[in-house]
Short mmCIF file of C-alpha atoms and ligand atoms in Angstrom, two decimals:
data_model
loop_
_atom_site.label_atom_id
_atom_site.label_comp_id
_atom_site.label_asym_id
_atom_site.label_seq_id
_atom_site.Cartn_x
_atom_site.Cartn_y
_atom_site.Cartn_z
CA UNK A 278 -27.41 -4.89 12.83
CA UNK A 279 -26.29 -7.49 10.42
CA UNK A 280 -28.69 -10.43 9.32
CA UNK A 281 -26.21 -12.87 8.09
CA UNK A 282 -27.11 -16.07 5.57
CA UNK A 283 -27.95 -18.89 7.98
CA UNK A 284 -25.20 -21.49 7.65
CA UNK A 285 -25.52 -24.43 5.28
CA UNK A 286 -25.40 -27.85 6.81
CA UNK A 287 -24.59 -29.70 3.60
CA UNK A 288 -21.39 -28.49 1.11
CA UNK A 289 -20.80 -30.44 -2.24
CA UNK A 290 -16.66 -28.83 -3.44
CA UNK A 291 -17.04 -28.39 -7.21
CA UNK A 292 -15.25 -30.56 -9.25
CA UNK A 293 -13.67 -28.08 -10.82
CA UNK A 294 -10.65 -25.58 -10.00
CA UNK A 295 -12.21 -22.54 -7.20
CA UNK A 296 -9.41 -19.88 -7.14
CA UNK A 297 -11.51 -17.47 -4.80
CA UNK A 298 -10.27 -14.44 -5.95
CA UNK A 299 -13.71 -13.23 -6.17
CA UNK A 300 -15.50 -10.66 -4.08
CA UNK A 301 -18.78 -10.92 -5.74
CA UNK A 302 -22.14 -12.16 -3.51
CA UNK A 303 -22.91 -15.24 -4.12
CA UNK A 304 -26.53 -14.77 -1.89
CA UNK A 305 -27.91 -11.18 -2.73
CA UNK A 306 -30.56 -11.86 0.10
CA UNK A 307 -28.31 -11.40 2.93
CA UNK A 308 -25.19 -8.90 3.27
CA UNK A 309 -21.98 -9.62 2.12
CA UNK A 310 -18.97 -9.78 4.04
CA UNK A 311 -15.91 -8.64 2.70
CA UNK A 312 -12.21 -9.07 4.52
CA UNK A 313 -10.23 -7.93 1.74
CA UNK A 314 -6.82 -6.36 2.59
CA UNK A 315 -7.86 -3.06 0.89
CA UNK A 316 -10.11 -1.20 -0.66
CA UNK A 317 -12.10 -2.54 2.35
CA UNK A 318 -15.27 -2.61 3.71
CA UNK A 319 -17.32 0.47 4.43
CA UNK A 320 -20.47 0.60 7.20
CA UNK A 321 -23.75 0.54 6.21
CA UNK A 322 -24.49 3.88 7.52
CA UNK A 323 -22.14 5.72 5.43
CA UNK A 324 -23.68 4.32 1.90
CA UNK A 325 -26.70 5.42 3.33
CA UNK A 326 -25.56 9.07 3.31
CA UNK A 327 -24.01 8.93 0.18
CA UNK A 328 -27.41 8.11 -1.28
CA UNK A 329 -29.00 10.76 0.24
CA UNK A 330 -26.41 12.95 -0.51
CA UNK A 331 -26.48 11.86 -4.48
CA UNK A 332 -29.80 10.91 -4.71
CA UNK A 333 -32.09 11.94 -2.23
CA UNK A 334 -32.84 14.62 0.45
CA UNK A 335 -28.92 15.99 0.41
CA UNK A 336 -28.78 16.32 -3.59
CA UNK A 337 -28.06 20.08 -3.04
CA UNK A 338 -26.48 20.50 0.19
CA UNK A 339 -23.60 21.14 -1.35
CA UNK A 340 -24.34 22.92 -4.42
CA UNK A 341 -24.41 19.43 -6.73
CA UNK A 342 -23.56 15.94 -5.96
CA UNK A 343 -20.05 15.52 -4.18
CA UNK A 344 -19.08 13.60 -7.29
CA UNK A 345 -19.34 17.03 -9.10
CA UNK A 346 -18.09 19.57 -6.70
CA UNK A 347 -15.22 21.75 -7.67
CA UNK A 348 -12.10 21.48 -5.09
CA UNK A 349 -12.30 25.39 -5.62
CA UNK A 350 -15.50 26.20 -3.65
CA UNK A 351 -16.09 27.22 -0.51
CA UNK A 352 -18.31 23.99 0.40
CA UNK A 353 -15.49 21.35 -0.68
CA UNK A 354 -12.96 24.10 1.68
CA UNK A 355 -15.10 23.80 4.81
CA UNK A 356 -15.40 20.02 4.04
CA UNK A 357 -11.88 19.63 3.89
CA UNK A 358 -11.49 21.70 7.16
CA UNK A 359 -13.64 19.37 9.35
CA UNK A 360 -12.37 16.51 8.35
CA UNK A 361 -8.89 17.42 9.35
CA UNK A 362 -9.87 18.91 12.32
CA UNK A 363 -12.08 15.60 13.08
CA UNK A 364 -9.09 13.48 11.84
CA UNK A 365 -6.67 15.52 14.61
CA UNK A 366 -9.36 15.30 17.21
CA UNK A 367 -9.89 11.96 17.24
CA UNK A 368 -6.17 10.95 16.79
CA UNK A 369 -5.03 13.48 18.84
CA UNK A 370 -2.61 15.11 16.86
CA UNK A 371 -0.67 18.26 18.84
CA UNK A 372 -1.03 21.51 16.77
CA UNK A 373 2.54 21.73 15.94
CA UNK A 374 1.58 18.74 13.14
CA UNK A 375 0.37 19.56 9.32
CA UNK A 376 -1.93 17.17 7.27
CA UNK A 377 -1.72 17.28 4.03
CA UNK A 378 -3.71 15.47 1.35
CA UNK A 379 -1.33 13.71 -1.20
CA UNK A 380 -2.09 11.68 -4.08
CA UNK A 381 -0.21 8.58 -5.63
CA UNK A 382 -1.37 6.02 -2.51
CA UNK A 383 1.18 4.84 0.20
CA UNK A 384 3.74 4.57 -3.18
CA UNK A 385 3.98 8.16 -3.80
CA UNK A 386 5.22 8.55 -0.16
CA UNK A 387 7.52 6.10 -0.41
CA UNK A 388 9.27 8.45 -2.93
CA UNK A 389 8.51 11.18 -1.21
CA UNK A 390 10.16 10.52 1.65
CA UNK A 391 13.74 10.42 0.36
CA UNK A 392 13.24 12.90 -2.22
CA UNK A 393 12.28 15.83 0.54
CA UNK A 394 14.47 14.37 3.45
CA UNK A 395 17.27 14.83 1.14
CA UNK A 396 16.01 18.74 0.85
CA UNK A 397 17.22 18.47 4.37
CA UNK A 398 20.75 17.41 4.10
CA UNK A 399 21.61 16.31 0.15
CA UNK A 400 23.79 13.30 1.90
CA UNK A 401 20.76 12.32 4.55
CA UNK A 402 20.76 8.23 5.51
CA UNK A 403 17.86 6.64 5.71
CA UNK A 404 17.51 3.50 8.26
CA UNK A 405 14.62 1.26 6.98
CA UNK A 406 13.21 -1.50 9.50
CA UNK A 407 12.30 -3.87 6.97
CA UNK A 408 10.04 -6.20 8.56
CA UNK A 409 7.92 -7.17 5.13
CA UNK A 410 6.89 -6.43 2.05
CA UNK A 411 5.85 -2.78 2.24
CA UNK A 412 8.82 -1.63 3.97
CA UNK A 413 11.06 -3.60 1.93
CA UNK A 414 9.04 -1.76 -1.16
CA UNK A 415 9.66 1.56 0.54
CA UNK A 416 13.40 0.26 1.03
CA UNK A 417 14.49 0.15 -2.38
CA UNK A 418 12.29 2.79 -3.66
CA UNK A 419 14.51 5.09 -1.23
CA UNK A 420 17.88 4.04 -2.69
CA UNK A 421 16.93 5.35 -6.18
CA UNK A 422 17.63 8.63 -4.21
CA UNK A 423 19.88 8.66 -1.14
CA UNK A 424 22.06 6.00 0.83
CA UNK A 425 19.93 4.14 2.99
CA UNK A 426 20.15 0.86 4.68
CA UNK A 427 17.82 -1.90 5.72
CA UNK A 428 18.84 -2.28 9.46
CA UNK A 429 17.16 -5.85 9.88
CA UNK A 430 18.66 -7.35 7.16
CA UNK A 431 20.79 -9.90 9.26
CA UNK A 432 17.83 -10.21 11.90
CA UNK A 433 15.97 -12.32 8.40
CA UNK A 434 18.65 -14.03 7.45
CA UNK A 435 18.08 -15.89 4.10
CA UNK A 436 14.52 -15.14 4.49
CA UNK A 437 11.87 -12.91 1.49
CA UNK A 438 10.04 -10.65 2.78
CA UNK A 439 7.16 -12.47 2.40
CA UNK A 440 8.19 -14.82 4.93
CA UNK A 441 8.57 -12.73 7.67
CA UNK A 442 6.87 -13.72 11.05
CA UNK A 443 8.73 -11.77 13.97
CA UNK A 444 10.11 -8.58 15.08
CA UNK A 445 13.18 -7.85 17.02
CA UNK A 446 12.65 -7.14 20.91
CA UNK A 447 15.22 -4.31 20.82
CA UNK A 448 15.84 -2.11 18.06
CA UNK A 449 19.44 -0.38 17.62
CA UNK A 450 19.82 2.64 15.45
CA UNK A 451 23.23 3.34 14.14
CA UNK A 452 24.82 7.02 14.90
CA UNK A 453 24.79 7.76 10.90
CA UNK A 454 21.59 6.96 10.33
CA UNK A 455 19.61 10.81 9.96
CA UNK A 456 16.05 9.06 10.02
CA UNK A 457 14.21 5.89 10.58
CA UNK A 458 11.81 4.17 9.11
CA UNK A 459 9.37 1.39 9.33
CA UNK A 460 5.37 0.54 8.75
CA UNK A 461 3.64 0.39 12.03
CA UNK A 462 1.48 -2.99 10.53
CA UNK A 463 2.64 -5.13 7.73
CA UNK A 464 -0.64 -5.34 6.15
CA UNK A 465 0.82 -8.71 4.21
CA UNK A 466 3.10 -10.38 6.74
CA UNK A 467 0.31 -9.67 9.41
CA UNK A 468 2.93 -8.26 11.91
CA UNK A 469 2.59 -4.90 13.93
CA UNK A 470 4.58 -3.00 16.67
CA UNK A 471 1.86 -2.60 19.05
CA UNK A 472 1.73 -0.46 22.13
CA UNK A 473 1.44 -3.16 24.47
CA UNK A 474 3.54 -5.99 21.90
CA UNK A 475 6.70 -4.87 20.83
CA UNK A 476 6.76 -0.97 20.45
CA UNK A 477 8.23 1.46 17.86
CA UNK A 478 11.56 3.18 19.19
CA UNK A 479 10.84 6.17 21.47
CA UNK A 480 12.65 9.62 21.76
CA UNK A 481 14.79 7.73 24.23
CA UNK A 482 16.37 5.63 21.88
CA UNK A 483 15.66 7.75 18.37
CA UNK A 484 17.44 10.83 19.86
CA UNK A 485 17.94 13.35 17.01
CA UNK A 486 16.94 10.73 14.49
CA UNK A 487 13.70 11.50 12.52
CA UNK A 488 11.19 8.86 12.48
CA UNK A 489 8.58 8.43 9.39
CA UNK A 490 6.31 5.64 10.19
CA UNK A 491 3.73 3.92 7.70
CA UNK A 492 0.67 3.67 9.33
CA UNK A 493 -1.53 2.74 6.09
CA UNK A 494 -2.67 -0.65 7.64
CA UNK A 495 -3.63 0.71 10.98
CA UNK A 496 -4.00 4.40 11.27
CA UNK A 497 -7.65 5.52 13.05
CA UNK A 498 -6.94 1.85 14.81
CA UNK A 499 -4.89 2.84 17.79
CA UNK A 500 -3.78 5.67 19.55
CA UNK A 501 -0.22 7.05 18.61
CA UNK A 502 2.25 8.75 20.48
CA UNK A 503 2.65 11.66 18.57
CA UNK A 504 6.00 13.03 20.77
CA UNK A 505 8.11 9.91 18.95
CA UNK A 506 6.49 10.66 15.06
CA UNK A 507 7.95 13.24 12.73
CA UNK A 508 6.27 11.87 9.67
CA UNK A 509 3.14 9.89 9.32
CA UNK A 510 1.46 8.70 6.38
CA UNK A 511 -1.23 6.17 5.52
CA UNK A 512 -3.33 5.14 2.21
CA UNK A 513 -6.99 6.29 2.54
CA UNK A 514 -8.06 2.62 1.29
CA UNK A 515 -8.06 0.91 4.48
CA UNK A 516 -9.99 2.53 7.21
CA UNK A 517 -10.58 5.99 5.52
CA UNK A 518 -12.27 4.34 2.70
CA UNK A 519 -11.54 4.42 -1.19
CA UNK A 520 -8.50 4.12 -2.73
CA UNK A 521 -6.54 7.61 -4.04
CA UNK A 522 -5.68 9.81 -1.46
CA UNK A 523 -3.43 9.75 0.85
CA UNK A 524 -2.61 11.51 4.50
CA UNK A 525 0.53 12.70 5.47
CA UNK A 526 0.86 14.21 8.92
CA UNK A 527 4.25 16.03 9.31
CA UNK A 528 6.23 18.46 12.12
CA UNK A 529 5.54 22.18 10.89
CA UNK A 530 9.16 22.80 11.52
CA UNK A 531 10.47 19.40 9.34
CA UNK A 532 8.42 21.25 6.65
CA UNK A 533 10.59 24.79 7.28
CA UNK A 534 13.81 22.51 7.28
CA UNK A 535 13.10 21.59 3.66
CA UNK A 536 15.38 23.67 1.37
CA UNK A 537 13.56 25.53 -2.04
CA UNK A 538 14.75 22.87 -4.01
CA UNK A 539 12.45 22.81 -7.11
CA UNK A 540 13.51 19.55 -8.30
CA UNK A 541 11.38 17.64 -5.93
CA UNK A 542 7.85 16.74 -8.05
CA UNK A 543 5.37 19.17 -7.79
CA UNK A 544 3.18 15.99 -6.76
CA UNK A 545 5.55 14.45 -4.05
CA UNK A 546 6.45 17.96 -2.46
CA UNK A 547 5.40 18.03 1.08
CA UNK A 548 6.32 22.34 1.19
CA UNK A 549 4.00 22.70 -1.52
CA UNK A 550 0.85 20.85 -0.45
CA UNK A 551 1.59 22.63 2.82
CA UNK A 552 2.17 26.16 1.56
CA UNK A 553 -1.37 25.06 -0.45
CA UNK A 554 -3.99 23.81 1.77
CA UNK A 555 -3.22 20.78 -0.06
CA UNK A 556 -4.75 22.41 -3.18
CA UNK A 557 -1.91 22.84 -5.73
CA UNK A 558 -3.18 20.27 -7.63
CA UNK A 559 -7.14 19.16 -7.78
CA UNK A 560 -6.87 16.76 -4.68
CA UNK A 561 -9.30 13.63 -4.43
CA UNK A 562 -12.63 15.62 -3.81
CA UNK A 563 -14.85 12.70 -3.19
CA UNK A 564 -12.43 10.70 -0.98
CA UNK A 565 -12.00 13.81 1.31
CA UNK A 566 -16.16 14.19 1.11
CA UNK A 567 -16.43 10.16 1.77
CA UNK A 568 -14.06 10.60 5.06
CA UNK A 569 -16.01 13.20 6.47
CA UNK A 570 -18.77 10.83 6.80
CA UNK A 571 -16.54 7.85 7.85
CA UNK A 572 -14.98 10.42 10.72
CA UNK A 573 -18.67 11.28 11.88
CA UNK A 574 -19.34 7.51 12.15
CA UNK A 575 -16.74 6.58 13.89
CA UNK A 576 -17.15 9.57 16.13
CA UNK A 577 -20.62 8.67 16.97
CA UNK A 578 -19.86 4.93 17.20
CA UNK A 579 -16.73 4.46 18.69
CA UNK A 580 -16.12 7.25 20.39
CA UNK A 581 -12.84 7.52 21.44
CA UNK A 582 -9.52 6.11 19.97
CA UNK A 583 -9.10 4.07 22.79
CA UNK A 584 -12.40 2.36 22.08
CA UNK A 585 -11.34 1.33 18.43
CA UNK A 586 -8.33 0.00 19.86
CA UNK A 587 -10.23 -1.72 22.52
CA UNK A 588 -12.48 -3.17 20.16
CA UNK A 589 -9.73 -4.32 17.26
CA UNK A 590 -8.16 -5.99 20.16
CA UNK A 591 -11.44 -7.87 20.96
CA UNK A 592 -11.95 -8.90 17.25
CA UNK A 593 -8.39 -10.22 16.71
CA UNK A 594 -8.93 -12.01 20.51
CA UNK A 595 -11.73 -14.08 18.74
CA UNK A 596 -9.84 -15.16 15.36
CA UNK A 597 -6.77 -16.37 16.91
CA UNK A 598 -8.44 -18.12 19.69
CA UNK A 599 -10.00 -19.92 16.84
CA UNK A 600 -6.67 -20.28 14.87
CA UNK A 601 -4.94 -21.37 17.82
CA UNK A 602 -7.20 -24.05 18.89
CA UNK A 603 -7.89 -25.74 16.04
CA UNK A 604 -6.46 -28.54 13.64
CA UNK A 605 -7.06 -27.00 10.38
CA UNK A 606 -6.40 -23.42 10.59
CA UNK A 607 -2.91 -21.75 11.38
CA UNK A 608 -1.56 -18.49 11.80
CA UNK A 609 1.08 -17.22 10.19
CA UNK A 610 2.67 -15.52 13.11
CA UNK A 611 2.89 -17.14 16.07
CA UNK A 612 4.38 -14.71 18.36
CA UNK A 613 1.86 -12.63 20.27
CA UNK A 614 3.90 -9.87 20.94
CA UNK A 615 3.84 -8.87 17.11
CA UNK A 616 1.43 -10.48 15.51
CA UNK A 617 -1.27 -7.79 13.77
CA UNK A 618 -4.73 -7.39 15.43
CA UNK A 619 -5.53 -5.86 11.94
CA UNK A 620 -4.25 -8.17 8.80
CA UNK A 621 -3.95 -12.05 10.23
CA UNK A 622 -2.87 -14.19 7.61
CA UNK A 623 -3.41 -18.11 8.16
CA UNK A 624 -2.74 -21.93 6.65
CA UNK A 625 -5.78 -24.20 5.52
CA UNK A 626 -4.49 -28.10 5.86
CA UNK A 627 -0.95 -27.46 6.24
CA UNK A 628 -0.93 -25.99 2.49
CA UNK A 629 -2.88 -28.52 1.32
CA UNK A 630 -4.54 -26.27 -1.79
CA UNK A 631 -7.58 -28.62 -2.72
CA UNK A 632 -8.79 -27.90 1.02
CA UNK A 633 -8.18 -24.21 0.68
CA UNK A 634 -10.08 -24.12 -2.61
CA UNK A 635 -12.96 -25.76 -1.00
CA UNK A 636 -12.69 -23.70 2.04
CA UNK A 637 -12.95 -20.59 0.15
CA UNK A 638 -15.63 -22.17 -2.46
CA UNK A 639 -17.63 -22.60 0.93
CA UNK A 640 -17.00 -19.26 1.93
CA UNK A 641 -18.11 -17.49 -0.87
CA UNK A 642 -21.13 -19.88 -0.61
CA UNK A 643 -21.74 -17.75 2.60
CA UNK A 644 -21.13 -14.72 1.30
CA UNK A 645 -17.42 -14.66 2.93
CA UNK A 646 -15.12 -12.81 0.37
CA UNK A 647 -11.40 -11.31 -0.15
CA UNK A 648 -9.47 -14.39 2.06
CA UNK A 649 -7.85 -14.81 -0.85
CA UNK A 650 -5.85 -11.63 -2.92
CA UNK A 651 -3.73 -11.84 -5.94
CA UNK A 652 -0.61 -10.07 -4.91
CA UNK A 653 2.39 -9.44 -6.49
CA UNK A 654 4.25 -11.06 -3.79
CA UNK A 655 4.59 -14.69 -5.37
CA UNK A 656 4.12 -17.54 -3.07
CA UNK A 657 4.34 -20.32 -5.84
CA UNK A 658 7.52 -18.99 -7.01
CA UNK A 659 8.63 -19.45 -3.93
CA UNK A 660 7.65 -22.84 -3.12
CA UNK A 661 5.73 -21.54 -0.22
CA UNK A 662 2.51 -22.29 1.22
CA UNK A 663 -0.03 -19.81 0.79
CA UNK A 664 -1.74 -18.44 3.47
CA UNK A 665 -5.56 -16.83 3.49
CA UNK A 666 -6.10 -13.49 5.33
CA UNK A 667 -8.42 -12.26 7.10
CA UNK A 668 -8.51 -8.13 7.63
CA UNK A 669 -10.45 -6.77 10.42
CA UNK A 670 -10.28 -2.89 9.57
CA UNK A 671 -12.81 -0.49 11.18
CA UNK A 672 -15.42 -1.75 8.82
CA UNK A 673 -15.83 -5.54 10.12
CA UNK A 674 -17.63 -5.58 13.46
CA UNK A 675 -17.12 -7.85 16.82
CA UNK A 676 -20.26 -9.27 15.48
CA UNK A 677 -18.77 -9.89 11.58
CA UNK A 678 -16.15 -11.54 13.19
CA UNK A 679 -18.00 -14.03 15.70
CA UNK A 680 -19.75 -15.07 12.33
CA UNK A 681 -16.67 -15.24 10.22
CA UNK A 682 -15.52 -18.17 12.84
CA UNK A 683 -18.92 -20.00 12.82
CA UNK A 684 -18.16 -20.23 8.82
CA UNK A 685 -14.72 -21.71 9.64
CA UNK A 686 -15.73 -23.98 12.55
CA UNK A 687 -19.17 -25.32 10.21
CA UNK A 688 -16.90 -26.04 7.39
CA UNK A 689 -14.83 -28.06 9.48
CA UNK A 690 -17.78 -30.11 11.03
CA UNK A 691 -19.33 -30.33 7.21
CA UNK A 692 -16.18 -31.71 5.36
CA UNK A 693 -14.88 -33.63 7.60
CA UNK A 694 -18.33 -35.39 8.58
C1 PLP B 993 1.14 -0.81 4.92
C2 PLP B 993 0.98 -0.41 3.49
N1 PLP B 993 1.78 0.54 2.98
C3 PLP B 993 1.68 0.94 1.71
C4 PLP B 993 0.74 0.39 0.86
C5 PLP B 993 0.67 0.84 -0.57
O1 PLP B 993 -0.39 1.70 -0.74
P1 PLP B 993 -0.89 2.11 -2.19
O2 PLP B 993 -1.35 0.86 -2.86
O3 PLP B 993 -1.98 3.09 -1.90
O4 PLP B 993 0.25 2.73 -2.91
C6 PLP B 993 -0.14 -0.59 1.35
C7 PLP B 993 -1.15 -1.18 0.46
O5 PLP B 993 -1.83 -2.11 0.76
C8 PLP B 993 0.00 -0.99 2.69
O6 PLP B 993 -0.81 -1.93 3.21
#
């Protein structure tokens, strides 16, 4: 149960420039609340058990502190074992699916992909939905290895990827394209095939084509309909905590498909981290240790997949009933049927940047951080208008978010008193 800073009534901007890149507190009183894209925000409950596991009653539960334990011992093994059976529980994942533990973030998969799929068939195609900036990274990454093609290129005419703000209603896949690709939530653009929005293509329309879907942005967020998926992969850094690892979650018999071709990287090779427990290589100890708390609290809390989706739906319900209703702030993406429950990206004044700058000066003010991220995807150069974000991953509650609008509606009534 969050306390959070009681609102100020009075805000002076500073005179000088506020970029609000910062995520420090600015109030060490109250608790911070942090919206950032990723690395995101972890619960309460689960720093608590990390103390106790470093610090305090736990210290020796496992032998030493999880920051110390070898990837070799039986504790880390039985560790590792619950969380994937907690992750396939939860997520309900049929049996005839591998996870594996990877390393080298969302990136390293999007090398991996073409580099095994080509163990497949050495002249494999690879269809890539590009529908924003992650996908269009995973896009060219793949040609560096096989033919592939972005199949919405004339759906954005003219457009960057960073300007993306819809999805097509229909989705065609050529007949040469072996698999298809695409991120399930464009963590930037803010734009997501959702179940009941506009949804990924099914068996019906894949047919033999494989599909490999980027779930970093939203995986433990909805429920997924494993029958369509024949690779899955997702970046532990947004709702499975710290940055490093990485899950991939593959068919058993795409794995035997894969021909013994040993110039794949031992790092990027999905047969070896099968044929390995995911052990070839020490793995990220401590992220797999930190997600076996995460799963229990989410477990306890939530409950059910369906409840997580229930209550992402419920968050994003609040913010854009805000954004839509309101003179100042704008989302990005208008279109419900697409636009993310997870990552919503909005305008302060119509651009104007002096307002933004005080808007985020005020937020930090009430402890509000990580609206504001310094990407690599250049809106200046651009000439386009920035927009803030706002993520609302497993770790910002209903109640985080209800306060997140008071902030926006006070500063409104404040500045423009
Ligand atoms: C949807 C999506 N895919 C891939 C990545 C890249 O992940 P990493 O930085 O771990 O390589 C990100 C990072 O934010 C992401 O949001």
């Amino acid at each position: 149960m969050n306390i959070y800073k009681p609102l100020n009534s009075i805000f002076k901007p500073s005179v000088s420039y506020f970029s609000g890149y910062s995520i420090m507190h600015y109030d060490k009183e109250f608790p911070l609340l942090n919206v950032s894209p990723g690395p995101a925000s972890i619960s309460e409950n689960i720093f608590k058990k990390l103390y106790d596991d470093i610090y305090s009653k736990n210290k020796y539960s496992y032998g030493n502190t999880p920051l110390e334990m070898s990837h070799r011992s039986p504790e880390y093994l039985e560790i590792l074992n619950n969380v994937n059976l907690k992750i396939k529980n939860f997520m309900e994942i049929p049996n005839q699916f591998k996870i594996l533990w990877t390393q080298g973030g969302g990136h390293g998969q999007f090398s991996a992909i073409p580099l095994n799929m080509k163990r497949i068939n050495k002249n494999i195609k690879g269809g890539y939905l590009v529908s924003g900036t992650w996908s269009s990274r995973a896009f060219i990454e793949s040609k560096k290895f096989i033919n592939s093609e972005n199949l919405l290129q004339n759906f954005y005419k003219n457009l960057t990827s960073i300007e993306y703000d819809r999805l097509p209603a229909q989705i065609s896949i050529p007949s040469d394209i072996d698999y298809l690709y695409l991120c399930s939530n464009e963590t930037v653009n803010g734009i997501e095939f959702k179940k009941n929005g506009i949804e990924y293509p099914g068996r019906n329309v894949l047919g033999k084509t494989k599909l490999i879907v980027d779930m970093s942005s939203d995986f433990l967020m909805k429920k997924v309909d494993w029958s369509n998926i024949d690779v899955a992969f997702a970046c532990t850094s947004k709702n499975m905590g710290v940055a490093g690892a990485n899950i991939v979650i593959i068919r058993e018999d795409l794995i035997d498909s894969l021909s013994d071709n040993h110039s794949t990287p031992c790092t990027l090779d999905w047969k070896l981290y099968a044929e390995t427990n995911s052990l070839y290589n020490t793995p990220a100890v401590f992220n797999i240790y930190l997600l076996n708390h995460i799963m229990d609290d989410y477990i306890n809390t939530m409950k059910t997949i369906e409840n997580v989706n229930d209550i992402s739906k419920e968050k994003a319900n609040i913010l854009y009933e805000f954004l839509d209703n309101n003179q100042i702030f704008k989302p990005v993406v208008k279109d419900k049927e697409c636009r993310s429950n997870i990552n919503i990206p909005f305008i302060v004044g119509d651009g104007n940047e002096k307002m933004m700058e005080d808007f985020l000066e005020y937020c930090s003010k009430e402890n509000l951080v990580g609206l504001r991220t310094q990407t690599p995807f250049s809106y200046k150069k651009l000439n386009l208008k920035e927009p803030l974000r706002i993520s609302l991953y497993n770790g910002i509650s209903v109640a985080d978010v209800k306060h997140i609008v008071a902030i926006m509606k006070n500063f409104t009534l404040i500045y423009f008193k």
